[in-house]
Short mmCIF file of C-alpha atoms and ligand atoms in Angstrom, two decimals:
data_model
loop_
_atom_site.label_atom_id
_atom_site.label_comp_id
_atom_site.label_asym_id
_atom_site.label_seq_id
_atom_site.Cartn_x
_atom_site.Cartn_y
_atom_site.Cartn_z
CA MET P 19 0.09 -0.08 0.09
CA LYS P 20 2.17 2.16 0.63
CA LYS P 21 4.41 1.77 -2.37
CA THR P 22 1.07 1.95 -4.35
CA SER P 23 1.28 5.49 -2.26
CA TYR P 24 4.84 6.20 -3.33
CA ASN P 25 4.08 5.09 -6.80
CA VAL P 26 1.10 7.73 -7.24
CA SER P 27 2.91 10.81 -6.02
CA ARG P 28 5.99 9.66 -7.62
CA ARG P 29 3.68 10.21 -11.06
CA THR P 30 2.03 13.09 -10.03
CA PHE P 31 5.60 14.62 -9.34
CA LEU P 32 6.52 13.72 -12.52
CA ASN P 33 3.72 14.64 -14.34
CA HIS P 34 4.57 18.10 -12.61
CA SER P 35 8.21 17.77 -13.75
CA SER P 36 7.49 17.14 -17.32
CA LYS P 37 4.98 20.03 -17.96
CA ALA P 38 8.37 22.43 -15.83
CA THR P 39 10.27 20.42 -18.51
CA LEU P 40 8.70 21.34 -21.33
CA ALA P 41 9.07 24.29 -20.91
CA LEU P 42 12.65 24.50 -20.14
CA GLY P 43 12.17 25.18 -17.01
CA ILE P 44 12.60 28.42 -18.62
CA GLY P 45 8.60 29.24 -18.73
CA SER P 46 8.63 32.05 -15.71
CA SER P 47 11.69 33.52 -16.24
CA LEU P 48 11.65 36.86 -18.97
CA ILE P 49 13.08 35.13 -21.75
CA GLY P 50 11.55 31.53 -21.36
CA SER P 51 8.39 33.53 -22.24
CA ALA P 52 9.42 35.50 -25.23
CA PHE P 53 11.01 31.92 -26.33
CA LEU P 54 7.84 30.45 -25.67
CA SER P 55 5.28 32.36 -27.14
CA ALA P 56 7.65 33.13 -29.90
CA CYS P 57 8.11 29.28 -30.88
CA LYS P 58 4.22 29.23 -30.75
CA GLY P 59 4.00 31.38 -32.85
CA ASN P 60 2.69 34.82 -31.26
CA SER P 61 3.72 37.48 -32.49
CA GLU P 62 3.02 39.93 -29.43
CA GLY P 63 6.65 41.18 -28.49
CA GLY P 64 8.36 37.81 -30.31
CA GLU P 65 9.08 38.65 -33.38
CA GLU P 66 12.30 39.26 -33.32
CA VAL P 67 12.99 36.00 -31.08
CA LYS P 68 11.25 34.00 -32.95
CA SER P 69 12.95 35.23 -36.37
CA LEU P 70 16.21 35.44 -34.72
CA LEU P 71 15.78 31.38 -32.74
CA SER P 72 12.66 29.68 -34.75
CA THR P 73 14.03 27.11 -37.39
CA GLY P 74 11.83 25.57 -40.10
CA PHE P 75 11.61 21.89 -41.37
CA GLU P 76 13.64 22.10 -44.77
CA GLN P 77 17.30 22.51 -44.36
CA THR P 78 18.48 26.33 -45.61
CA PRO P 79 20.87 27.56 -48.19
CA LEU P 80 24.00 27.67 -47.13
CA GLY P 81 25.44 31.34 -46.29
CA TYR P 82 28.62 30.84 -47.92
CA ALA P 83 30.84 28.17 -50.39
CA PHE P 84 31.78 24.75 -49.53
CA GLU P 85 35.45 25.59 -49.61
CA ALA P 86 35.06 28.74 -47.99
CA LEU P 87 35.96 27.81 -44.58
CA GLU P 88 39.36 26.59 -45.20
CA PRO P 89 41.69 25.89 -43.91
CA HIS P 90 40.18 24.81 -40.90
CA ILE P 91 37.52 23.18 -42.61
CA ASP P 92 37.79 21.36 -45.77
CA ALA P 93 35.15 21.76 -48.57
CA MET P 94 34.65 17.83 -49.29
CA THR P 95 33.87 17.87 -45.38
CA MET P 96 31.70 20.75 -45.58
CA GLU P 97 30.12 19.16 -48.77
CA ILE P 98 29.22 16.07 -47.81
CA HIS P 99 28.24 17.02 -44.30
CA TYR P 100 25.69 19.89 -46.11
CA THR P 101 24.08 17.41 -49.16
CA LYS P 102 23.83 13.93 -47.72
CA HIS P 103 24.41 14.10 -44.34
CA ALA P 104 22.35 17.00 -42.93
CA ALA P 105 20.14 16.85 -46.23
CA ALA P 106 19.52 12.96 -45.02
CA TYR P 107 18.12 14.12 -40.88
CA ALA P 108 15.81 17.14 -43.34
CA LYS P 109 14.21 14.32 -44.79
CA ASN P 110 13.95 11.99 -42.35
CA LEU P 111 12.30 14.57 -40.01
CA ALA P 112 9.71 15.35 -43.66
CA GLU P 113 9.24 11.53 -43.51
CA ALA P 114 8.19 11.10 -39.25
CA SER P 115 7.04 14.66 -39.14
CA THR P 116 4.24 13.38 -42.05
CA GLU P 117 3.72 9.64 -39.90
CA GLU P 118 3.09 11.87 -36.70
CA GLY P 119 1.06 14.19 -37.63
CA VAL P 120 3.73 17.54 -36.97
CA ASP P 121 2.16 20.69 -37.98
CA VAL P 122 6.18 21.69 -39.88
CA ASN P 123 5.06 24.92 -40.28
CA LYS P 124 5.21 25.62 -36.45
CA PRO P 125 8.94 26.05 -34.79
CA LEU P 126 11.30 22.77 -34.46
CA GLU P 127 12.13 23.84 -31.22
CA GLU P 128 8.13 22.90 -30.61
CA VAL P 129 9.09 19.47 -31.07
CA MET P 130 12.62 19.52 -29.20
CA MET P 131 10.96 20.61 -26.73
CA ASN P 132 7.97 17.70 -26.54
CA ILE P 133 10.55 15.13 -27.78
CA SER P 134 9.55 13.04 -25.14
CA LYS P 135 6.69 12.57 -27.08
CA TYR P 136 7.37 11.33 -30.97
CA SER P 137 9.44 8.36 -31.88
CA THR P 138 13.58 7.89 -32.22
CA LYS P 139 13.22 8.52 -35.31
CA MET P 140 11.72 11.97 -35.07
CA ARG P 141 14.33 12.41 -31.97
CA ASN P 142 17.56 11.42 -33.85
CA ASN P 143 16.10 12.98 -36.92
CA GLY P 144 14.75 16.35 -35.60
CA GLY P 145 17.58 16.93 -33.71
CA GLY P 146 20.23 16.92 -36.59
CA HIS P 147 18.28 18.78 -38.38
CA TYR P 148 18.21 21.38 -36.23
CA ASN P 149 21.97 21.40 -34.89
CA HIS P 150 23.07 21.68 -38.26
CA GLU P 151 20.07 23.74 -38.88
CA LEU P 152 22.04 25.70 -36.46
CA PHE P 153 25.77 24.91 -36.85
CA TRP P 154 25.85 26.20 -40.48
CA LYS P 155 24.38 29.83 -39.24
CA ILE P 156 27.09 30.00 -36.21
CA MET P 157 30.17 29.65 -38.37
CA SER P 158 31.51 31.70 -41.35
CA PRO P 159 34.26 32.10 -42.82
CA ASN P 160 35.00 36.05 -41.65
CA GLY P 161 34.38 34.54 -38.03
CA GLY P 162 37.05 34.07 -35.69
CA GLY P 163 38.29 36.59 -32.88
CA GLN P 164 36.05 37.26 -29.43
CA PRO P 165 32.57 38.08 -28.86
CA GLY P 166 32.39 41.54 -27.61
CA GLY P 167 28.93 43.06 -26.35
CA ASP P 168 26.77 42.33 -23.48
CA LEU P 169 28.20 38.01 -24.78
CA GLY P 170 31.79 38.94 -24.04
CA GLN P 171 31.23 40.28 -20.71
CA ALA P 172 28.84 37.41 -19.67
CA ILE P 173 31.78 35.03 -21.55
CA SER P 174 34.51 36.65 -19.10
CA GLY P 175 31.70 37.24 -15.97
CA GLY P 176 30.30 33.52 -16.38
CA PHE P 177 33.85 31.68 -16.98
CA GLY P 178 36.61 34.17 -15.95
CA SER P 179 38.07 34.35 -18.84
CA PHE P 180 37.55 33.78 -22.61
CA GLU P 181 40.35 31.54 -22.63
CA GLU P 182 39.07 29.50 -19.81
CA PHE P 183 35.83 29.50 -21.79
CA GLN P 184 37.72 27.87 -24.52
CA LYS P 185 39.17 25.58 -22.20
CA GLN P 186 35.91 24.41 -20.92
CA PHE P 187 33.84 24.46 -24.78
CA GLU P 188 37.09 22.62 -26.05
CA ASP P 189 37.25 19.62 -22.83
CA ALA P 190 33.10 19.43 -23.33
CA ALA P 191 33.52 18.23 -27.07
CA LYS P 192 36.44 16.76 -26.75
CA GLY P 193 35.23 14.36 -24.00
CA ARG P 194 31.84 14.10 -25.29
CA PHE P 195 32.70 9.69 -26.26
CA GLY P 196 31.55 9.38 -29.16
CA SER P 197 28.85 11.33 -31.28
CA GLY P 198 27.39 14.15 -30.34
CA TRP P 199 27.61 17.85 -29.97
CA GLY P 200 29.37 20.79 -27.32
CA TRP P 201 26.83 23.66 -26.40
CA LEU P 202 27.61 26.95 -24.68
CA VAL P 203 23.48 27.39 -23.87
CA LEU P 204 22.06 30.29 -21.87
CA ASP P 205 19.86 28.22 -19.19
CA LYS P 206 16.35 29.26 -17.38
CA ASP P 207 18.78 31.62 -15.17
CA ASN P 208 19.96 33.23 -17.54
CA LEU P 209 23.52 32.22 -17.16
CA LEU P 210 25.91 31.22 -19.81
CA LYS P 211 26.71 26.81 -19.37
CA ILE P 212 28.98 24.55 -21.44
CA GLY P 213 27.97 21.02 -21.72
CA SER P 214 27.14 18.20 -24.39
CA THR P 215 25.06 15.80 -25.28
CA PRO P 216 25.23 12.53 -27.63
CA ASN P 217 24.05 11.20 -30.97
CA GLN P 218 21.50 14.25 -32.53
CA ASP P 219 20.08 15.15 -29.26
CA ASN P 220 20.39 18.82 -28.38
CA PRO P 221 19.92 20.75 -25.13
CA LEU P 222 16.19 22.12 -25.79
CA MET P 223 14.61 17.68 -25.67
CA ASP P 224 13.33 17.52 -22.93
CA ILE P 225 14.36 14.11 -22.41
CA SER P 226 18.59 16.04 -22.09
CA ASP P 227 20.73 16.15 -19.05
CA PHE P 228 22.10 19.01 -20.02
CA GLN P 229 19.31 21.38 -20.91
CA GLY P 230 19.03 25.09 -21.58
CA ILE P 231 18.35 27.13 -24.89
CA PRO P 232 21.20 26.90 -27.62
CA LEU P 233 23.78 29.63 -28.73
CA LEU P 234 27.06 27.64 -29.43
CA GLY P 235 27.18 24.06 -31.27
CA ILE P 236 30.07 22.49 -32.36
CA ASP P 237 29.45 18.64 -34.42
CA VAL P 238 31.80 16.37 -33.10
CA TRP P 239 30.59 13.72 -35.26
CA GLU P 240 33.82 12.26 -37.10
CA HIS P 241 31.56 12.83 -40.19
CA ALA P 242 32.98 16.11 -39.66
CA TYR P 243 36.28 16.25 -39.47
CA TYR P 244 37.49 12.89 -40.34
CA LEU P 245 38.43 13.62 -43.71
CA ASN P 246 40.59 16.18 -42.90
CA TYR P 247 41.93 15.48 -39.31
CA GLN P 248 40.85 11.67 -38.95
CA ASN P 249 41.61 10.86 -35.64
CA ARG P 250 42.42 14.28 -34.75
CA ARG P 251 38.70 15.40 -33.21
CA PRO P 252 40.95 18.23 -30.09
CA ASP P 253 42.78 19.16 -33.74
CA TYR P 254 39.41 20.15 -35.15
CA VAL P 255 37.33 21.53 -31.85
CA SER P 256 40.50 24.16 -31.35
CA ALA P 257 40.47 25.43 -34.89
CA PHE P 258 36.42 26.10 -34.92
CA TRP P 259 37.72 28.91 -32.69
CA ASN P 260 38.58 30.89 -36.24
CA VAL P 261 35.87 30.08 -37.71
CA VAL P 262 33.01 30.39 -35.50
CA ASN P 263 30.77 33.65 -36.16
CA TRP P 264 30.33 35.19 -33.54
CA THR P 265 28.47 38.42 -34.82
CA GLU P 266 25.45 36.05 -34.28
CA VAL P 267 26.59 34.27 -31.39
CA GLU P 268 25.78 37.10 -29.75
CA ARG P 269 23.03 38.47 -31.72
CA ARG P 270 20.80 35.53 -30.22
CA TYR P 271 22.34 35.82 -27.30
CA ASP P 272 21.08 39.35 -26.94
CA THR P 273 17.34 38.74 -28.16
CA LEU P 274 17.36 36.38 -25.88
CA MET P 275 18.03 38.79 -23.05
CA LYS P 276 15.90 41.33 -25.06
CA GLY P 277 13.21 39.26 -24.87
MN1 LIG I 324 26.81 16.50 -38.58
#
């Protein structure tokens, strides 16, 4: 009997907790409500957040040539990555969306935040599509350097220095066993956090141990670097700093903090 009541209360707890997780635990914060209302298509005050942070279900054109990130990321890797790997995630996401009745006119973020309700196919391919769409945007041939503005200050304040931030981010990316992603996110308390996720999971997903809104992500699947770097993932991770589009990452941060 005792066990039953434990189970009931645990179920009640899980029910409440999954609702909180559904909102990434940020539903009551300013950024959370702006983000969520934008995700729900509520135009009230959330247009900028929506345009910056709402991901569609189809592949968007790459904003630069395949060879533009050389020598840090080679043209062949970029071409195969974009036209084969990422394209396959988008195609399979479209299939899964049809099969599971998802409205593809809604932001993909909404599916990510409720991913526990969908199939493994949705999780892998929706995550894969979301992650890559972000990845292409936060890289640029004119990238590199250090972030300025409020993000630059938040990074220095939160991690001690830009160099210490880089070290922690590199450690997360290098330390992810097997395939996955390293992340810089804004968490529910508006703090910057570094972490990683396995496979094509991401920090928006309600099933993820590491939660937040992605600002910067690095793909550490072997397909992202093997042609040029072979087993030397650390070299690829170090080279990544040369192509980070801090302007875009700052825009994401500023928009969320403003929202
Ligand atoms: Mn990839």
